[in-house]
């Protein structure tokens, strides 16, 4: 999910600043409270919207939806999530070179708010072309806005702690908690409104959440953040700076023109857009980009022998991270559809909205994150800490257990011909094991990128980590439509394939632990 620590941990460094000296927010700078609540509401809106998307698009016209084929609806969700990750790369670039962190965050919040309300208002435009134009325009605005907001708000959190150290880590832990609180609440509130009252009530509630974040940021940032992040990185030569800004603006206008052209042609029916085909091509492009980049780094990056070994480890971790996210990011698609169609959601006479199950992961993260933090410290203190690849392997294994449970649940549904609703505990158990896997893999992935990357490529390697998440999210969307009452036999195959992929990946990585540790120059008992 987009609440991975990889999106909550960035930035830092610099010199002491007035905004970082106060302790008005739980012993931390008051600026952290501004960023905490802004990000909490942004995640409220993002995760509040996401699980509604596939249910709405796949719902029949009579049910108020678009009546899309489930494969198409799931692929659209995958493309949307993938683009959200990818947009972080140009979003950071635009902030660094043109807007500055603070303005990038503000404009990002404005675009996200506009996107949510565009989706909410699409209900008034009907289910025809006008409604679809408003809907997909909203998704596009959210992608652009999230790309501006996510990486840059994390960077300012880091800048609040120029001294680094444990206080900075604690600050990010608080910030990460805000992310999960927003995700947890968003899916409960928008899910209830969307499924019980009307889809566009849920969409609108997500927009109100983002509007709250925008208001908080606009009102509090000047007084709590000082001048942190106000200016972009300026070239000492004004002429060069002006030329760079001109190039950035030209690139942005060109991208906007291309997107607008495709959007208009698609809306007019002059360009056939098949989400599954587009998603398939996108997968090849993203994987090809990673291959080309790593090849370039190895051949022309000027790396010494030790650096090449460490980059080789990053390549391995990239591959296995993408496999993990391709399973984990089935939450808003296949597992969401399973909750809607094949799960008994009635508790004490009340039928829970299917989207409420999406909050289980956030709840487990909030409960288990402190446990895992204490576990790693205890293991390290007793010289029993696991290496990075070992933790990755454990993450893949636990996620595999989560999908193994879903094989049994799916087989029960198939055996009944789709007439039996299975216990909700199957999904609860699956999300539990997936969360354990996330806590083993996700924080370690970010730490590994910063630790293993050659100094001059640290920023680019963080982009590669986002790319792994993007690839996994896209694949998760492409396969997630195989949960369908009309095609029951596809469900066990999907969950079996996912389980085998995770378990085989876990075993392969476990077999590589010793050679990877040598390449990382780690001793068995050292922390990683």
mmCIF file of N, CA and C in Angstrom, residues 238-337:
data_model
loop_
_atom_site.group_PDB
_atom_site.id
_atom_site.type_symbol
_atom_site.label_atom_id
_atom_site.label_comp_id
_atom_site.label_asym_id
_atom_site.label_seq_id
_atom_site.Cartn_x
_atom_site.Cartn_y
_atom_site.Cartn_z
ATOM 1 N N UNK A 238 22.485 32.545 -12.311
ATOM 2 C CA UNK A 238 21.080 32.848 -12.621
ATOM 3 C C UNK A 238 20.683 32.477 -14.043
ATOM 4 N N UNK A 239 21.615 32.615 -14.991
ATOM 5 C CA UNK A 239 21.301 32.277 -16.378
ATOM 6 C C UNK A 239 21.033 30.780 -16.523
ATOM 7 N N UNK A 240 21.864 29.975 -15.857
ATOM 8 C CA UNK A 240 21.680 28.520 -15.903
ATOM 9 C C UNK A 240 20.378 28.141 -15.204
ATOM 10 N N UNK A 241 20.093 28.808 -14.082
ATOM 11 C CA UNK A 241 18.862 28.539 -13.354
ATOM 12 C C UNK A 241 17.646 28.839 -14.220
ATOM 13 N N UNK A 242 17.667 29.972 -14.904
ATOM 14 C CA UNK A 242 16.549 30.333 -15.772
ATOM 15 C C UNK A 242 16.381 29.329 -16.905
ATOM 16 N N UNK A 243 17.502 28.856 -17.456
ATOM 17 C CA UNK A 243 17.431 27.877 -18.533
ATOM 18 C C UNK A 243 16.848 26.551 -18.027
ATOM 19 N N UNK A 244 17.266 26.135 -16.831
ATOM 20 C CA UNK A 244 16.752 24.892 -16.260
ATOM 21 C C UNK A 244 15.243 24.994 -16.004
ATOM 22 N N UNK A 245 14.806 26.125 -15.467
ATOM 23 C CA UNK A 245 13.380 26.306 -15.216
ATOM 24 C C UNK A 245 12.590 26.290 -16.519
ATOM 25 N N UNK A 246 13.143 26.892 -17.548
ATOM 26 C CA UNK A 246 12.479 26.871 -18.846
ATOM 27 C C UNK A 246 12.342 25.466 -19.394
ATOM 28 N N UNK A 247 13.389 24.655 -19.213
ATOM 29 C CA UNK A 247 13.346 23.271 -19.694
ATOM 30 C C UNK A 247 12.294 22.462 -18.935
ATOM 31 N N UNK A 248 12.245 22.674 -17.612
ATOM 32 C CA UNK A 248 11.265 21.951 -16.803
ATOM 33 C C UNK A 248 9.845 22.306 -17.232
ATOM 34 N N UNK A 249 9.593 23.605 -17.410
ATOM 35 C CA UNK A 249 8.257 24.042 -17.820
ATOM 36 C C UNK A 249 7.897 23.483 -19.192
ATOM 37 N N UNK A 250 8.875 23.419 -20.100
ATOM 38 C CA UNK A 250 8.615 22.883 -21.427
ATOM 39 C C UNK A 250 8.235 21.401 -21.344
ATOM 40 N N UNK A 251 8.971 20.650 -20.513
ATOM 41 C CA UNK A 251 8.677 19.233 -20.342
ATOM 42 C C UNK A 251 7.279 19.053 -19.754
ATOM 43 N N UNK A 252 6.947 19.854 -18.739
ATOM 44 C CA UNK A 252 5.641 19.736 -18.096
ATOM 45 C C UNK A 252 4.501 20.066 -19.062
ATOM 46 N N UNK A 253 4.664 21.129 -19.845
ATOM 47 C CA UNK A 253 3.632 21.485 -20.818
ATOM 48 C C UNK A 253 3.485 20.403 -21.888
ATOM 49 N N UNK A 254 4.606 19.816 -22.306
ATOM 50 C CA UNK A 254 4.547 18.750 -23.313
ATOM 51 C C UNK A 254 3.807 17.529 -22.763
ATOM 52 N N UNK A 255 4.131 17.162 -21.518
ATOM 53 C CA UNK A 255 3.449 16.023 -20.889
ATOM 54 C C UNK A 255 1.953 16.304 -20.747
ATOM 55 N N UNK A 256 1.613 17.535 -20.323
ATOM 56 C CA UNK A 256 0.205 17.894 -20.159
ATOM 57 C C UNK A 256 -0.534 17.838 -21.488
ATOM 58 N N UNK A 257 0.129 18.285 -22.567
ATOM 59 C CA UNK A 257 -0.500 18.276 -23.886
ATOM 60 C C UNK A 257 -0.760 16.848 -24.362
ATOM 61 N N UNK A 258 0.217 15.969 -24.147
ATOM 62 C CA UNK A 258 0.060 14.568 -24.564
ATOM 63 C C UNK A 258 -1.077 13.907 -23.790
ATOM 64 N N UNK A 259 -1.088 14.120 -22.468
ATOM 65 C CA UNK A 259 -2.139 13.528 -21.637
ATOM 66 C C UNK A 259 -3.510 14.061 -22.047
ATOM 67 N N UNK A 260 -3.586 15.372 -22.286
ATOM 68 C CA UNK A 260 -4.865 15.975 -22.683
ATOM 69 C C UNK A 260 -5.343 15.417 -24.021
ATOM 70 N N UNK A 261 -4.418 15.232 -24.961
ATOM 71 C CA UNK A 261 -4.782 14.706 -26.272
ATOM 72 C C UNK A 261 -5.335 13.288 -26.161
ATOM 73 N N UNK A 262 -4.617 12.428 -25.411
ATOM 74 C CA UNK A 262 -5.079 11.054 -25.233
ATOM 75 C C UNK A 262 -6.436 11.046 -24.535
ATOM 76 N N UNK A 263 -6.566 11.900 -23.525
ATOM 77 C CA UNK A 263 -7.812 11.960 -22.760
ATOM 78 C C UNK A 263 -8.984 12.374 -23.641
ATOM 79 N N UNK A 264 -8.782 13.407 -24.453
ATOM 80 C CA UNK A 264 -9.856 13.915 -25.319
ATOM 81 C C UNK A 264 -10.229 12.888 -26.382
ATOM 82 N N UNK A 265 -9.213 12.282 -27.019
ATOM 83 C CA UNK A 265 -9.495 11.276 -28.049
ATOM 84 C C UNK A 265 -10.224 10.077 -27.468
ATOM 85 N N UNK A 266 -9.821 9.680 -26.253
ATOM 86 C CA UNK A 266 -10.504 8.566 -25.608
ATOM 87 C C UNK A 266 -11.942 8.899 -25.278
ATOM 88 N N UNK A 267 -12.167 10.114 -24.761
ATOM 89 C CA UNK A 267 -13.530 10.524 -24.401
ATOM 90 C C UNK A 267 -14.433 10.607 -25.622
ATOM 91 N N UNK A 268 -13.865 10.978 -26.771
ATOM 92 C CA UNK A 268 -14.652 11.114 -27.999
ATOM 93 C C UNK A 268 -14.824 9.782 -28.718
ATOM 94 N N UNK A 269 -14.204 8.733 -28.188
ATOM 95 C CA UNK A 269 -14.320 7.430 -28.804
ATOM 96 C C UNK A 269 -13.434 7.240 -30.020
ATOM 97 N N UNK A 270 -12.526 8.160 -30.250
ATOM 98 C CA UNK A 270 -11.637 8.065 -31.410
ATOM 99 C C UNK A 270 -10.399 7.234 -31.122
ATOM 100 N N UNK A 271 -10.189 6.915 -29.843
ATOM 101 C CA UNK A 271 -9.029 6.116 -29.446
ATOM 102 C C UNK A 271 -9.510 5.033 -28.503
ATOM 103 N N UNK A 272 -9.371 3.781 -28.939
ATOM 104 C CA UNK A 272 -9.812 2.651 -28.116
ATOM 105 C C UNK A 272 -8.800 2.411 -27.003
ATOM 106 N N UNK A 273 -9.275 2.452 -25.750
ATOM 107 C CA UNK A 273 -8.397 2.278 -24.601
ATOM 108 C C UNK A 273 -8.804 1.019 -23.844
ATOM 109 N N UNK A 274 -7.975 -0.004 -23.917
ATOM 110 C CA UNK A 274 -8.205 -1.254 -23.202
ATOM 111 C C UNK A 274 -7.253 -1.289 -22.015
ATOM 112 N N UNK A 275 -7.797 -1.219 -20.800
ATOM 113 C CA UNK A 275 -6.965 -1.095 -19.602
ATOM 114 C C UNK A 275 -6.039 -2.299 -19.428
ATOM 115 N N UNK A 276 -6.522 -3.488 -19.740
ATOM 116 C CA UNK A 276 -5.674 -4.671 -19.565
ATOM 117 C C UNK A 276 -4.510 -4.674 -20.553
ATOM 118 N N UNK A 277 -4.771 -4.257 -21.782
ATOM 119 C CA UNK A 277 -3.690 -4.177 -22.775
ATOM 120 C C UNK A 277 -2.694 -3.089 -22.383
ATOM 121 N N UNK A 278 -3.216 -1.924 -21.987
ATOM 122 C CA UNK A 278 -2.340 -0.827 -21.568
ATOM 123 C C UNK A 278 -1.495 -1.245 -20.370
ATOM 124 N N UNK A 279 -2.137 -1.908 -19.404
ATOM 125 C CA UNK A 279 -1.411 -2.365 -18.230
ATOM 126 C C UNK A 279 -0.317 -3.359 -18.573
ATOM 127 N N UNK A 280 -0.601 -4.245 -19.531
ATOM 128 C CA UNK A 280 0.420 -5.200 -19.958
ATOM 129 C C UNK A 280 1.627 -4.515 -20.570
ATOM 130 N N UNK A 281 1.369 -3.555 -21.444
ATOM 131 C CA UNK A 281 2.479 -2.809 -22.041
ATOM 132 C C UNK A 281 3.231 -2.001 -20.989
ATOM 133 N N UNK A 282 2.494 -1.430 -20.042
ATOM 134 C CA UNK A 282 3.139 -0.663 -18.979
ATOM 135 C C UNK A 282 4.086 -1.523 -18.167
ATOM 136 N N UNK A 283 3.683 -2.770 -17.923
ATOM 137 C CA UNK A 283 4.548 -3.681 -17.164
ATOM 138 C C UNK A 283 5.874 -3.883 -17.876
ATOM 139 N N UNK A 284 5.813 -4.123 -19.188
ATOM 140 C CA UNK A 284 7.050 -4.302 -19.954
ATOM 141 C C UNK A 284 7.901 -3.036 -19.933
ATOM 142 N N UNK A 285 7.248 -1.891 -20.035
ATOM 143 C CA UNK A 285 7.991 -0.627 -20.043
ATOM 144 C C UNK A 285 8.677 -0.395 -18.701
ATOM 145 N N UNK A 286 7.959 -0.639 -17.614
ATOM 146 C CA UNK A 286 8.526 -0.390 -16.290
ATOM 147 C C UNK A 286 9.676 -1.352 -15.995
ATOM 148 N N UNK A 287 9.463 -2.629 -16.285
ATOM 149 C CA UNK A 287 10.536 -3.609 -16.065
ATOM 150 C C UNK A 287 11.720 -3.295 -16.976
ATOM 151 N N UNK A 288 11.430 -2.938 -18.243
ATOM 152 C CA UNK A 288 12.503 -2.582 -19.166
ATOM 153 C C UNK A 288 13.275 -1.361 -18.687
ATOM 154 N N UNK A 289 12.580 -0.402 -18.103
ATOM 155 C CA UNK A 289 13.250 0.782 -17.564
ATOM 156 C C UNK A 289 14.231 0.401 -16.465
ATOM 157 N N UNK A 290 13.789 -0.502 -15.579
ATOM 158 C CA UNK A 290 14.674 -0.950 -14.501
ATOM 159 C C UNK A 290 15.898 -1.671 -15.058
ATOM 160 N N UNK A 291 15.677 -2.540 -16.052
ATOM 161 C CA UNK A 291 16.796 -3.291 -16.647
ATOM 162 C C UNK A 291 17.799 -2.330 -17.288
ATOM 163 N N UNK A 292 17.303 -1.385 -18.076
ATOM 164 C CA UNK A 292 18.182 -0.425 -18.746
ATOM 165 C C UNK A 292 18.938 0.411 -17.721
ATOM 166 N N UNK A 293 18.247 0.839 -16.673
ATOM 167 C CA UNK A 293 18.901 1.675 -15.668
ATOM 168 C C UNK A 293 20.032 0.920 -14.977
ATOM 169 N N UNK A 294 19.740 -0.303 -14.527
ATOM 170 C CA UNK A 294 20.779 -1.071 -13.842
ATOM 171 C C UNK A 294 21.953 -1.372 -14.780
ATOM 172 N N UNK A 295 21.644 -1.676 -16.042
ATOM 173 C CA UNK A 295 22.728 -1.926 -17.008
ATOM 174 C C UNK A 295 23.591 -0.679 -17.168
ATOM 175 N N UNK A 296 22.959 0.476 -17.242
ATOM 176 C CA UNK A 296 23.705 1.735 -17.378
ATOM 177 C C UNK A 296 24.600 1.966 -16.154
ATOM 178 N N UNK A 297 24.038 1.735 -14.961
ATOM 179 C CA UNK A 297 24.812 1.957 -13.733
ATOM 180 C C UNK A 297 26.035 1.047 -13.694
ATOM 181 N N UNK A 298 25.842 -0.211 -14.068
ATOM 182 C CA UNK A 298 26.964 -1.154 -14.034
ATOM 183 C C UNK A 298 28.041 -0.795 -15.053
ATOM 184 N N UNK A 299 27.626 -0.371 -16.244
ATOM 185 C CA UNK A 299 28.604 -0.151 -17.314
ATOM 186 C C UNK A 299 29.194 1.250 -17.324
ATOM 187 N N UNK A 300 28.370 2.238 -16.970
ATOM 188 C CA UNK A 300 28.832 3.625 -17.113
ATOM 189 C C UNK A 300 28.749 4.437 -15.821
ATOM 190 N N UNK A 301 28.439 3.777 -14.703
ATOM 191 C CA UNK A 301 28.271 4.500 -13.444
ATOM 192 C C UNK A 301 29.557 4.793 -12.709
ATOM 193 N N UNK A 302 30.671 4.294 -13.226
ATOM 194 C CA UNK A 302 31.951 4.532 -12.562
ATOM 195 C C UNK A 302 32.043 3.874 -11.202
ATOM 196 N N UNK A 303 31.442 2.710 -11.044
ATOM 197 C CA UNK A 303 31.445 2.019 -9.758
ATOM 198 C C UNK A 303 32.700 1.184 -9.587
ATOM 199 N N UNK A 304 33.173 1.095 -8.350
ATOM 200 C CA UNK A 304 34.268 0.166 -8.071
ATOM 201 C C UNK A 304 33.695 -1.224 -7.809
ATOM 202 N N UNK A 305 34.552 -2.191 -7.554
ATOM 203 C CA UNK A 305 34.100 -3.571 -7.402
ATOM 204 C C UNK A 305 33.129 -3.763 -6.260
ATOM 205 N N UNK A 306 33.404 -3.140 -5.121
ATOM 206 C CA UNK A 306 32.525 -3.281 -3.966
ATOM 207 C C UNK A 306 31.165 -2.648 -4.240
ATOM 208 N N UNK A 307 31.145 -1.483 -4.887
ATOM 209 C CA UNK A 307 29.883 -0.821 -5.202
ATOM 210 C C UNK A 307 29.053 -1.649 -6.174
ATOM 211 N N UNK A 308 29.703 -2.288 -7.137
ATOM 212 C CA UNK A 308 28.965 -3.132 -8.078
ATOM 213 C C UNK A 308 28.297 -4.306 -7.354
ATOM 214 N N UNK A 309 28.989 -4.879 -6.375
ATOM 215 C CA UNK A 309 28.393 -5.972 -5.616
ATOM 216 C C UNK A 309 27.151 -5.503 -4.875
ATOM 217 N N UNK A 310 27.229 -4.322 -4.286
ATOM 218 C CA UNK A 310 26.095 -3.810 -3.522
ATOM 219 C C UNK A 310 24.919 -3.459 -4.443
ATOM 220 N N UNK A 311 25.221 -2.912 -5.613
ATOM 221 C CA UNK A 311 24.142 -2.636 -6.561
ATOM 222 C C UNK A 311 23.519 -3.942 -7.046
ATOM 223 N N UNK A 312 24.332 -4.986 -7.193
ATOM 224 C CA UNK A 312 23.790 -6.296 -7.573
ATOM 225 C C UNK A 312 22.800 -6.790 -6.522
ATOM 226 N N UNK A 313 23.100 -6.519 -5.241
ATOM 227 C CA UNK A 313 22.168 -6.892 -4.178
ATOM 228 C C UNK A 313 20.871 -6.098 -4.312
ATOM 229 N N UNK A 314 20.982 -4.812 -4.654
ATOM 230 C CA UNK A 314 19.783 -3.996 -4.858
ATOM 231 C C UNK A 314 18.932 -4.572 -5.982
ATOM 232 N N UNK A 315 19.573 -5.051 -7.049
ATOM 233 C CA UNK A 315 18.833 -5.665 -8.157
ATOM 234 C C UNK A 315 18.021 -6.853 -7.644
ATOM 235 N N UNK A 316 18.664 -7.698 -6.840
ATOM 236 C CA UNK A 316 17.984 -8.880 -6.299
ATOM 237 C C UNK A 316 16.796 -8.455 -5.423
ATOM 238 N N UNK A 317 17.024 -7.499 -4.544
ATOM 239 C CA UNK A 317 15.957 -7.050 -3.656
ATOM 240 C C UNK A 317 14.831 -6.386 -4.443
ATOM 241 N N UNK A 318 15.172 -5.682 -5.514
ATOM 242 C CA UNK A 318 14.164 -5.059 -6.380
ATOM 243 C C UNK A 318 13.218 -6.120 -6.936
ATOM 244 N N UNK A 319 13.773 -7.197 -7.451
ATOM 245 C CA UNK A 319 12.967 -8.259 -8.058
ATOM 246 C C UNK A 319 12.014 -8.865 -7.027
ATOM 247 N N UNK A 320 12.554 -9.195 -5.843
ATOM 248 C CA UNK A 320 11.718 -9.854 -4.843
ATOM 249 C C UNK A 320 10.723 -8.885 -4.216
ATOM 250 N N UNK A 321 11.069 -7.610 -4.130
ATOM 251 C CA UNK A 321 10.103 -6.618 -3.644
ATOM 252 C C UNK A 321 8.931 -6.497 -4.609
ATOM 253 N N UNK A 322 9.211 -6.488 -5.917
ATOM 254 C CA UNK A 322 8.143 -6.404 -6.910
ATOM 255 C C UNK A 322 7.210 -7.609 -6.813
ATOM 256 N N UNK A 323 7.777 -8.801 -6.563
ATOM 257 C CA UNK A 323 6.947 -10.002 -6.394
ATOM 258 C C UNK A 323 6.046 -9.844 -5.174
ATOM 259 N N UNK A 324 6.620 -9.349 -4.076
ATOM 260 C CA UNK A 324 5.831 -9.171 -2.857
ATOM 261 C C UNK A 324 4.677 -8.201 -3.088
ATOM 262 N N UNK A 325 4.969 -7.028 -3.681
ATOM 263 C CA UNK A 325 3.917 -6.035 -3.862
ATOM 264 C C UNK A 325 2.863 -6.495 -4.856
ATOM 265 N N UNK A 326 3.229 -7.348 -5.818
ATOM 266 C CA UNK A 326 2.233 -7.830 -6.783
ATOM 267 C C UNK A 326 1.176 -8.680 -6.092
ATOM 268 N N UNK A 327 1.536 -9.306 -4.975
ATOM 269 C CA UNK A 327 0.554 -10.051 -4.180
ATOM 270 C C UNK A 327 -0.151 -9.123 -3.199
ATOM 271 N N UNK A 328 0.629 -8.343 -2.468
ATOM 272 C CA UNK A 328 0.089 -7.478 -1.432
ATOM 273 C C UNK A 328 -0.918 -6.477 -1.995
ATOM 274 N N UNK A 329 -0.661 -5.976 -3.192
ATOM 275 C CA UNK A 329 -1.530 -4.963 -3.787
ATOM 276 C C UNK A 329 -2.757 -5.557 -4.478
ATOM 277 N N UNK A 330 -3.062 -6.816 -4.190
ATOM 278 C CA UNK A 330 -4.358 -7.365 -4.596
ATOM 279 C C UNK A 330 -5.449 -7.024 -3.588
ATOM 280 N N UNK A 331 -5.070 -6.335 -2.521
ATOM 281 C CA UNK A 331 -6.057 -5.976 -1.492
ATOM 282 C C UNK A 331 -7.242 -5.194 -2.064
ATOM 283 N N UNK A 332 -7.018 -4.134 -2.869
ATOM 284 C CA UNK A 332 -8.170 -3.383 -3.369
ATOM 285 C C UNK A 332 -8.872 -4.033 -4.547
ATOM 286 N N UNK A 333 -8.326 -5.140 -5.044
ATOM 287 C CA UNK A 333 -8.936 -5.778 -6.218
ATOM 288 C C UNK A 333 -9.462 -7.169 -5.856
ATOM 289 N N UNK A 334 -8.645 -8.206 -5.948
ATOM 290 C CA UNK A 334 -9.162 -9.561 -5.762
ATOM 291 C C UNK A 334 -9.715 -9.788 -4.360
ATOM 292 N N UNK A 335 -9.006 -9.354 -3.334
ATOM 293 C CA UNK A 335 -9.480 -9.590 -1.965
ATOM 294 C C UNK A 335 -10.687 -8.718 -1.645
ATOM 295 N N UNK A 336 -10.740 -7.542 -2.214
ATOM 296 C CA UNK A 336 -11.894 -6.659 -2.041
ATOM 297 C C UNK A 336 -13.138 -7.259 -2.693
ATOM 298 N N UNK A 337 -12.974 -7.785 -3.894
ATOM 299 C CA UNK A 337 -14.091 -8.431 -4.585
ATOM 300 C C UNK A 337 -14.535 -9.695 -3.852
#
